[in-house]
Amino acid sequence: MAKASAPGKIIFFGEHAVVFGEPAIAGAIDKRIYVSAEETRAGKLEISSSEEISDGHPYVKKAVELASSFLGEDRGLEIGIETEFPPASGLGSSAAVSVSTILAISTLLGKSIDKKDLARLGHQVEKKVQGAASITDASVTTFGGLLFVKPLLETVEPIEVGKLPVVVGYTGHLGETKELVRKVKNLKERNPEIMEPIIRTMGRITVKARRLLEEGEDIGELMDINQGLLESIGVGSAELSRYVHAARRAGASGAKLTGAGGGGCMIAYSRGKESDVARAIEDEGGLAMRVLISREGARVEKK
Ligand code: MEV
């Protein structure tokens, strides 16, 4: 039996804008998904999971298919999944499960796979299942750390930062990424002269945020501006706004939704105020999680 794992992610800046070629900043969190792979005699695929990542495990099935064709071997497999964070919450569970499935299979077959191929295959799984996806989630879960994502060049650059404590507030339900991406695209088609400058501004915020992060400066103000712009393109929700305002009142220096929006999660940057901010989010009915950005991306757990 072989086992691999990969972390969840949060997007600090640039969600949605990244779909239109603007940069994003996203980081791996210290909560992971673990996937085990074992050969079965039956010759077919069996999947068991502590929690359902997504109905019918489409990501795992596609990851098995792409891994088998990339590695040139097609075997009956038993795949087991365990997760340390709520799946389907907007924290990148689909990319994490895809990448760790591919890594677990290549480990089981005794074939090494480099991280570039792993990220590329993970991204392909997401594109095939969702229809469209930027490289953000697959890159972060593969390489780990805090990354500056350049979607047009399909490359990422690590951003060196110290400890980056974040409070995540989960609404308990996921916004439909595919639907939300389509909604923004339609809004842009109807109002290009208004939407294009908003999306460009999101990109500028991301570029400035990178500089502030590298200089150890506060990014709260930029998070708040980004949240306003995300609201303006229609991906906010009443719940997310309530948590965002509660977090700011409790002392967060900035707060915004993270990922596709509509539901899912928000994040608050709240150095030294994490407990107060987490409590404020819970008082509004959210599930608060304190996370740290983790340097570790996908890794083999057992050969
Ligand atoms: C979803 O986590 C982030 C979006 O920008 C979509 C994507 O990047 O594929 C909304």
Coordinates of C-alpha atoms and ligand atoms in Angstrom, one line a residue, residues 9 11 15-16 18-19 133-134 136-137 177 181 259-260, ligand 1:
K9 CA -5.3 26.2 0.0
I11 CA -6.5 32.5 -2.0
E15 CA -9.6 34.9 -7.3
H16 CA -11.8 35.3 -10.4
V18 CA -6.9 35.0 -12.3
V19 CA -9.4 33.4 -14.7
A133 CA -9.9 26.1 -13.8
S134 CA -6.9 28.2 -13.4
T136 CA -3.9 28.2 -8.8
D137 CA -5.2 25.3 -6.8
T177 CA -17.3 27.5 -8.7
V181 CA -17.0 31.8 -12.9
G259 CA -12.0 31.3 -3.6
A260 CA -15.0 31.4 -5.8
Ligands
MEV1 C1 -11.6 29.2 -7.1 O1 -10.9 28.7 -6.0 C2 -10.8 30.4 -7.7 C3 -11.4 30.9 -9.0 O2 -10.5 32.0 -9.4 C4 -11.4 29.9 -10.1 C5 -10.1 29.5 -10.6 O3 -9.1 30.1 -10.4 O4 -10.1 28.4 -11.3 C6 -12.8 31.5 -8.8

